[in-house]
Amino acid sequence: MDKLIESSMAVLDTAANVIPKMQLKGCAGIILISSREVGFGASYQAGAGVLVSHLNGKWSAPVAVSLGSVGLGAVLGAANKQLAIVLNPLAMRSLVESKGSIQFGGTLGLTIKKGVEGGADVSVANHGTAWASSIVYTFSEGLMITAQLETGSISFIEEVNEKYYKTKDPSEILEGLASIPPGPAAQLVKRLTLLTNGASTD
């Protein structure tokens, strides 16, 4: 879990200068994921990271999540990706209530993406009611040419969360009922708090 949190902090560091402070202040949570996408005619993306809820102005302890998606269409290339997903309250509630996984589907579009340091693809999720208006920041390294319809899911990694927090119920953690462990978890929450307040994380 500590290594997963550390990789998520790297995603946050990448996204820190891109996500507006007001989005963090007003969001219900954030997902930070590192993933790998490959494609030749179809694409597959897999990754892992953490979900942190934002409730009453405070950030919760992080919960381990995984990402899996499949794209169908014209796809060619490979890319390492960092994703920061700023969640609206409905998306956050859907994730907590699912206690397992939440599905999403994409819209058909053409993109040619080559990773550029400091650059980001920014999109407003329209993957159904729960995801509407959630903001997705994608940072890519590599080259992907796609015209595809993507579908997938974000799931809780139960065995990791249970080992780390001694509970199978992620809602207890995301509702702030679990204490924030020292080490990487506390560091991540501190960084999110500083960014939300407009301070530097350096």
PDB file of C-alpha atoms in Angstrom:
ATOM      1  CA  MET A   1       0.000   0.000   0.000  1.00  0.00           C
ATOM      2  CA  ASP A   2       2.811   2.446   0.832  1.00  0.00           C
ATOM      3  CA  LYS A   3       4.305   2.006  -2.665  1.00  0.00           C
ATOM      4  CA  LEU A   4       0.861   2.555  -4.199  1.00  0.00           C
ATOM      5  CA  ILE A   5       0.461   5.784  -2.225  1.00  0.00           C
ATOM      6  CA  GLU A   6       3.939   6.938  -3.227  1.00  0.00           C
ATOM      7  CA  SER A   7       3.127   6.419  -6.925  1.00  0.00           C
ATOM      8  CA  SER A   8      -0.102   8.373  -6.380  1.00  0.00           C
ATOM      9  CA  MET A   9       1.877  11.230  -4.834  1.00  0.00           C
ATOM     10  CA  ALA A  10       3.933  11.317  -8.043  1.00  0.00           C
ATOM     11  CA  VAL A  11       0.660  11.724  -9.994  1.00  0.00           C
ATOM     12  CA  LEU A  12      -0.399  14.526  -7.648  1.00  0.00           C
ATOM     13  CA  ASP A  13       2.959  16.261  -8.084  1.00  0.00           C
ATOM     14  CA  THR A  14       2.484  16.133 -11.866  1.00  0.00           C
ATOM     15  CA  ALA A  15      -1.056  17.490 -11.651  1.00  0.00           C
ATOM     16  CA  ALA A  16      -0.443  20.064  -8.908  1.00  0.00           C
ATOM     17  CA  ASN A  17       0.175  22.988 -11.256  1.00  0.00           C
ATOM     18  CA  VAL A  18      -2.752  22.104 -13.517  1.00  0.00           C
ATOM     19  CA  ILE A  19      -5.732  21.468 -11.225  1.00  0.00           C
ATOM     20  CA  PRO A  20      -7.284  24.767 -10.069  1.00  0.00           C
ATOM     21  CA  LYS A  21      -7.418  25.283  -6.305  1.00  0.00           C
ATOM     22  CA  MET A  22     -11.168  25.956  -6.470  1.00  0.00           C
ATOM     23  CA  GLN A  23     -11.760  22.535  -8.042  1.00  0.00           C
ATOM     24  CA  LEU A  24     -10.010  20.863  -5.132  1.00  0.00           C
ATOM     25  CA  LYS A  25     -11.902  23.001  -2.623  1.00  0.00           C
ATOM     26  CA  GLY A  26     -15.261  22.112  -4.135  1.00  0.00           C
ATOM     27  CA  CYS A  27     -14.724  18.466  -5.060  1.00  0.00           C
ATOM     28  CA  ALA A  28     -15.966  15.416  -3.169  1.00  0.00           C
ATOM     29  CA  GLY A  29     -12.826  13.391  -3.788  1.00  0.00           C
ATOM     30  CA  ILE A  30      -9.918  12.660  -6.086  1.00  0.00           C
ATOM     31  CA  ILE A  31      -8.566   9.519  -7.744  1.00  0.00           C
ATOM     32  CA  LEU A  32      -4.838   9.363  -8.529  1.00  0.00           C
ATOM     33  CA  ILE A  33      -3.792   6.473 -10.785  1.00  0.00           C
ATOM     34  CA  SER A  34      -0.712   5.374 -12.720  1.00  0.00           C
ATOM     35  CA  SER A  35      -1.516   3.130 -15.681  1.00  0.00           C
ATOM     36  CA  ARG A  36      -0.209   1.567 -18.865  1.00  0.00           C
ATOM     37  CA  GLU A  37      -2.203   1.560 -22.103  1.00  0.00           C
ATOM     38  CA  VAL A  38      -1.328  -0.520 -25.151  1.00  0.00           C
ATOM     39  CA  GLY A  39      -3.231  -0.987 -28.371  1.00  0.00           C
ATOM     40  CA  PHE A  40      -3.196  -2.513 -31.812  1.00  0.00           C
ATOM     41  CA  GLY A  41      -6.718  -2.475 -33.232  1.00  0.00           C
ATOM     42  CA  ALA A  42      -8.050  -2.447 -29.679  1.00  0.00           C
ATOM     43  CA  SER A  43      -6.586  -1.095 -26.484  1.00  0.00           C
ATOM     44  CA  TYR A  44      -6.280  -2.252 -22.920  1.00  0.00           C
ATOM     45  CA  GLN A  45      -5.431  -0.023 -19.989  1.00  0.00           C
ATOM     46  CA  ALA A  46      -4.615  -1.237 -16.494  1.00  0.00           C
ATOM     47  CA  GLY A  47      -3.419   0.632 -13.461  1.00  0.00           C
ATOM     48  CA  ALA A  48      -3.729   1.223  -9.755  1.00  0.00           C
ATOM     49  CA  GLY A  49      -3.736   4.111  -7.344  1.00  0.00           C
ATOM     50  CA  VAL A  50      -5.766   5.626  -4.556  1.00  0.00           C
ATOM     51  CA  LEU A  51      -9.069   7.336  -3.916  1.00  0.00           C
ATOM     52  CA  VAL A  52      -9.211  10.075  -1.290  1.00  0.00           C
ATOM     53  CA  SER A  53     -12.506  11.640  -0.235  1.00  0.00           C
ATOM     54  CA  HIS A  54     -12.977  15.328   0.601  1.00  0.00           C
ATOM     55  CA  LEU A  55     -15.611  15.782   3.281  1.00  0.00           C
ATOM     56  CA  ASN A  56     -16.359  18.963   5.235  1.00  0.00           C
ATOM     57  CA  GLY A  57     -13.106  20.509   4.106  1.00  0.00           C
ATOM     58  CA  LYS A  58     -10.937  17.583   5.205  1.00  0.00           C
ATOM     59  CA  TRP A  59      -9.241  14.813   3.231  1.00  0.00           C
ATOM     60  CA  SER A  60      -9.694  11.190   4.274  1.00  0.00           C
ATOM     61  CA  ALA A  61      -7.124   8.440   4.448  1.00  0.00           C
ATOM     62  CA  PRO A  62      -6.418   6.997   0.966  1.00  0.00           C
ATOM     63  CA  VAL A  63      -8.135   3.838  -0.294  1.00  0.00           C
ATOM     64  CA  ALA A  64      -6.500   1.532  -2.860  1.00  0.00           C
ATOM     65  CA  VAL A  65      -8.279   1.285  -6.231  1.00  0.00           C
ATOM     66  CA  SER A  66      -7.580  -0.334  -9.588  1.00  0.00           C
ATOM     67  CA  LEU A  67      -8.453   0.742 -13.122  1.00  0.00           C
ATOM     68  CA  GLY A  68      -9.208  -1.531 -16.052  1.00  0.00           C
ATOM     69  CA  SER A  69     -10.518  -0.448 -19.426  1.00  0.00           C
ATOM     70  CA  VAL A  70     -10.893  -1.735 -22.979  1.00  0.00           C
ATOM     71  CA  GLY A  71     -11.146   0.392 -26.081  1.00  0.00           C
ATOM     72  CA  LEU A  72     -12.588  -0.771 -29.386  1.00  0.00           C
ATOM     73  CA  GLY A  73     -11.856   1.004 -32.641  1.00  0.00           C
ATOM     74  CA  ALA A  74      -8.777   2.259 -34.473  1.00  0.00           C
ATOM     75  CA  VAL A  75      -5.990   2.109 -31.902  1.00  0.00           C
ATOM     76  CA  LEU A  76      -2.215   2.033 -32.279  1.00  0.00           C
ATOM     77  CA  GLY A  77       0.598   2.628 -29.832  1.00  0.00           C
ATOM     78  CA  ALA A  78       1.504   2.455 -26.168  1.00  0.00           C
ATOM     79  CA  ALA A  79       1.681   4.990 -23.377  1.00  0.00           C
ATOM     80  CA  ASN A  80       2.311   5.308 -19.687  1.00  0.00           C
ATOM     81  CA  LYS A  81      -0.402   7.453 -18.146  1.00  0.00           C
ATOM     82  CA  GLN A  82      -1.039   9.367 -14.968  1.00  0.00           C
ATOM     83  CA  LEU A  83      -4.667  10.157 -14.254  1.00  0.00           C
ATOM     84  CA  ALA A  84      -6.083  12.606 -11.740  1.00  0.00           C
ATOM     85  CA  ILE A  85      -9.888  12.417 -11.592  1.00  0.00           C
ATOM     86  CA  VAL A  86     -11.600  15.183  -9.625  1.00  0.00           C
ATOM     87  CA  LEU A  87     -14.918  13.741  -8.475  1.00  0.00           C
ATOM     88  CA  ASN A  88     -18.292  15.377  -8.075  1.00  0.00           C
ATOM     89  CA  PRO A  89     -20.467  14.383  -5.075  1.00  0.00           C
ATOM     90  CA  LEU A  90     -22.634  11.947  -7.070  1.00  0.00           C
ATOM     91  CA  ALA A  91     -19.616  10.089  -8.480  1.00  0.00           C
ATOM     92  CA  MET A  92     -18.078   9.935  -5.016  1.00  0.00           C
ATOM     93  CA  ARG A  93     -21.278   8.588  -3.503  1.00  0.00           C
ATOM     94  CA  SER A  94     -21.626   5.997  -6.264  1.00  0.00           C
ATOM     95  CA  LEU A  95     -18.112   4.732  -5.606  1.00  0.00           C
ATOM     96  CA  VAL A  96     -18.661   4.494  -1.855  1.00  0.00           C
ATOM     97  CA  GLU A  97     -22.044   2.800  -2.162  1.00  0.00           C
ATOM     98  CA  SER A  98     -20.823   0.313  -4.771  1.00  0.00           C
ATOM     99  CA  LYS A  99     -18.331  -1.223  -2.303  1.00  0.00           C
ATOM    100  CA  GLY A 100     -16.887  -3.045  -5.272  1.00  0.00           C
ATOM    101  CA  SER A 101     -16.585  -1.330  -8.628  1.00  0.00           C
ATOM    102  CA  ILE A 102     -18.219   1.324 -10.748  1.00  0.00           C
ATOM    103  CA  GLN A 103     -18.518   1.099 -14.519  1.00  0.00           C
ATOM    104  CA  PHE A 104     -17.872   3.849 -17.014  1.00  0.00           C
ATOM    105  CA  GLY A 105     -18.194   4.174 -20.758  1.00  0.00           C
ATOM    106  CA  GLY A 106     -16.592   6.616 -23.161  1.00  0.00           C
ATOM    107  CA  THR A 107     -17.595   8.526 -26.237  1.00  0.00           C
ATOM    108  CA  LEU A 108     -16.164   8.025 -29.707  1.00  0.00           C
ATOM    109  CA  GLY A 109     -13.489  10.522 -30.633  1.00  0.00           C
ATOM    110  CA  LEU A 110     -10.185  10.861 -32.458  1.00  0.00           C
ATOM    111  CA  THR A 111      -7.039  11.747 -30.532  1.00  0.00           C
ATOM    112  CA  ILE A 112      -3.364  11.738 -31.359  1.00  0.00           C
ATOM    113  CA  LYS A 113      -1.433  12.093 -28.129  1.00  0.00           C
ATOM    114  CA  LYS A 114       2.290  12.298 -27.602  1.00  0.00           C
ATOM    115  CA  GLY A 115       3.494  12.860 -24.077  1.00  0.00           C
ATOM    116  CA  VAL A 116       4.906  16.308 -23.382  1.00  0.00           C
ATOM    117  CA  GLU A 117       6.348  17.143 -20.000  1.00  0.00           C
ATOM    118  CA  GLY A 118       4.006  19.445 -18.117  1.00  0.00           C
ATOM    119  CA  GLY A 119       1.141  18.958 -20.559  1.00  0.00           C
ATOM    120  CA  ALA A 120      -2.250  17.484 -19.825  1.00  0.00           C
ATOM    121  CA  ASP A 121      -5.342  16.328 -21.659  1.00  0.00           C
ATOM    122  CA  VAL A 122      -8.338  17.676 -19.758  1.00  0.00           C
ATOM    123  CA  SER A 123     -11.835  16.325 -20.291  1.00  0.00           C
ATOM    124  CA  VAL A 124     -15.195  16.612 -18.597  1.00  0.00           C
ATOM    125  CA  ALA A 125     -16.557  13.143 -17.956  1.00  0.00           C
ATOM    126  CA  ASN A 126     -19.963  12.472 -19.487  1.00  0.00           C
ATOM    127  CA  HIS A 127     -20.019   8.749 -18.796  1.00  0.00           C
ATOM    128  CA  GLY A 128     -23.545   8.623 -17.430  1.00  0.00           C
ATOM    129  CA  THR A 129     -25.191  10.464 -14.589  1.00  0.00           C
ATOM    130  CA  ALA A 130     -22.764   9.534 -11.808  1.00  0.00           C
ATOM    131  CA  TRP A 131     -19.670  10.708 -13.672  1.00  0.00           C
ATOM    132  CA  ALA A 132     -21.123  13.839 -15.249  1.00  0.00           C
ATOM    133  CA  SER A 133     -18.992  16.933 -14.590  1.00  0.00           C
ATOM    134  CA  SER A 134     -16.157  14.998 -12.985  1.00  0.00           C
ATOM    135  CA  ILE A 135     -12.883  16.360 -14.387  1.00  0.00           C
ATOM    136  CA  VAL A 136     -10.266  13.957 -15.787  1.00  0.00           C
ATOM    137  CA  TYR A 137      -6.643  15.101 -16.136  1.00  0.00           C
ATOM    138  CA  THR A 138      -4.475  12.741 -18.212  1.00  0.00           C
ATOM    139  CA  PHE A 139      -0.689  12.993 -18.484  1.00  0.00           C
ATOM    140  CA  SER A 140       0.844  10.672 -21.101  1.00  0.00           C
ATOM    141  CA  GLU A 141       4.335   9.498 -22.002  1.00  0.00           C
ATOM    142  CA  GLY A 142       4.428   7.721 -25.344  1.00  0.00           C
ATOM    143  CA  LEU A 143       2.396   7.821 -28.527  1.00  0.00           C
ATOM    144  CA  MET A 144      -1.229   6.731 -28.869  1.00  0.00           C
ATOM    145  CA  ILE A 145      -3.391   7.177 -31.955  1.00  0.00           C
ATOM    146  CA  THR A 146      -6.986   6.323 -31.117  1.00  0.00           C
ATOM    147  CA  ALA A 147     -10.512   6.588 -32.431  1.00  0.00           C
ATOM    148  CA  GLN A 148     -12.336   4.383 -30.025  1.00  0.00           C
ATOM    149  CA  LEU A 149     -15.193   3.735 -27.660  1.00  0.00           C
ATOM    150  CA  GLU A 150     -13.773   2.963 -24.244  1.00  0.00           C
ATOM    151  CA  THR A 151     -15.409   1.135 -21.361  1.00  0.00           C
ATOM    152  CA  GLY A 152     -14.058  -0.045 -18.046  1.00  0.00           C
ATOM    153  CA  SER A 153     -14.287   0.135 -14.290  1.00  0.00           C
ATOM    154  CA  ILE A 154     -12.666   1.477 -11.161  1.00  0.00           C
ATOM    155  CA  SER A 155     -12.641  -1.037  -8.317  1.00  0.00           C
ATOM    156  CA  PHE A 156     -11.575  -1.141  -4.694  1.00  0.00           C
ATOM    157  CA  ILE A 157      -8.590  -3.412  -4.019  1.00  0.00           C
ATOM    158  CA  GLU A 158     -10.136  -5.119  -1.014  1.00  0.00           C
ATOM    159  CA  GLU A 159      -7.191  -7.251   0.086  1.00  0.00           C
ATOM    160  CA  VAL A 160      -4.827  -4.263   0.153  1.00  0.00           C
ATOM    161  CA  ASN A 161      -7.272  -2.050   2.038  1.00  0.00           C
ATOM    162  CA  GLU A 162      -8.121  -4.777   4.547  1.00  0.00           C
ATOM    163  CA  LYS A 163      -4.464  -5.477   5.285  1.00  0.00           C
ATOM    164  CA  TYR A 164      -3.687  -1.769   5.696  1.00  0.00           C
ATOM    165  CA  TYR A 165      -6.763  -0.668   7.659  1.00  0.00           C
ATOM    166  CA  LYS A 166      -8.081  -3.949   9.129  1.00  0.00           C
ATOM    167  CA  THR A 167     -11.490  -3.359   7.572  1.00  0.00           C
ATOM    168  CA  LYS A 168     -13.178  -4.550   4.370  1.00  0.00           C
ATOM    169  CA  ASP A 169     -15.547  -1.578   4.256  1.00  0.00           C
ATOM    170  CA  PRO A 170     -14.014   1.330   2.303  1.00  0.00           C
ATOM    171  CA  SER A 171     -16.874   3.632   3.339  1.00  0.00           C
ATOM    172  CA  GLU A 172     -15.514   3.726   6.899  1.00  0.00           C
ATOM    173  CA  ILE A 173     -12.211   5.025   5.575  1.00  0.00           C
ATOM    174  CA  LEU A 174     -13.688   7.459   3.058  1.00  0.00           C
ATOM    175  CA  GLU A 175     -16.106   8.898   5.611  1.00  0.00           C
ATOM    176  CA  GLY A 176     -13.189   9.799   7.842  1.00  0.00           C
ATOM    177  CA  LEU A 177     -13.834   7.138  10.476  1.00  0.00           C
ATOM    178  CA  ALA A 178     -10.382   5.569  10.039  1.00  0.00           C
ATOM    179  CA  SER A 179      -7.279   7.287  11.344  1.00  0.00           C
ATOM    180  CA  ILE A 180      -4.699   8.329   8.775  1.00  0.00           C
ATOM    181  CA  PRO A 181      -1.623   6.088   9.122  1.00  0.00           C
ATOM    182  CA  PRO A 182       1.762   7.786   9.515  1.00  0.00           C
ATOM    183  CA  GLY A 183       4.178   7.700   6.594  1.00  0.00           C
ATOM    184  CA  PRO A 184       3.126   7.989   2.923  1.00  0.00           C
ATOM    185  CA  ALA A 185      -0.621   8.167   3.712  1.00  0.00           C
ATOM    186  CA  ALA A 186      -0.146  11.130   6.038  1.00  0.00           C
ATOM    187  CA  GLN A 187       2.205  12.778   3.534  1.00  0.00           C
ATOM    188  CA  LEU A 188      -0.374  12.456   0.739  1.00  0.00           C
ATOM    189  CA  VAL A 189      -3.131  13.970   2.872  1.00  0.00           C
ATOM    190  CA  LYS A 190      -0.807  16.810   3.894  1.00  0.00           C
ATOM    191  CA  ARG A 191       0.010  17.548   0.242  1.00  0.00           C
ATOM    192  CA  LEU A 192      -3.663  17.574  -0.730  1.00  0.00           C
ATOM    193  CA  THR A 193      -4.451  19.905   2.179  1.00  0.00           C
ATOM    194  CA  LEU A 194      -1.673  22.284   1.184  1.00  0.00           C
ATOM    195  CA  LEU A 195      -2.791  22.332  -2.463  1.00  0.00           C
ATOM    196  CA  THR A 196      -6.404  22.907  -1.456  1.00  0.00           C
ATOM    197  CA  ASN A 197      -5.300  25.898   0.594  1.00  0.00           C
ATOM    198  CA  GLY A 198      -3.200  27.234  -2.258  1.00  0.00           C
ATOM    199  CA  ALA A 199       0.168  26.493  -0.644  1.00  0.00           C
ATOM    200  CA  SER A 200       3.202  24.880  -2.262  1.00  0.00           C
ATOM    201  CA  THR A 201       3.945  21.209  -1.566  1.00  0.00           C
ATOM    202  CA  ASP A 202       7.711  21.695  -1.969  1.00  0.00           C
TER     203      ASP A 202
END
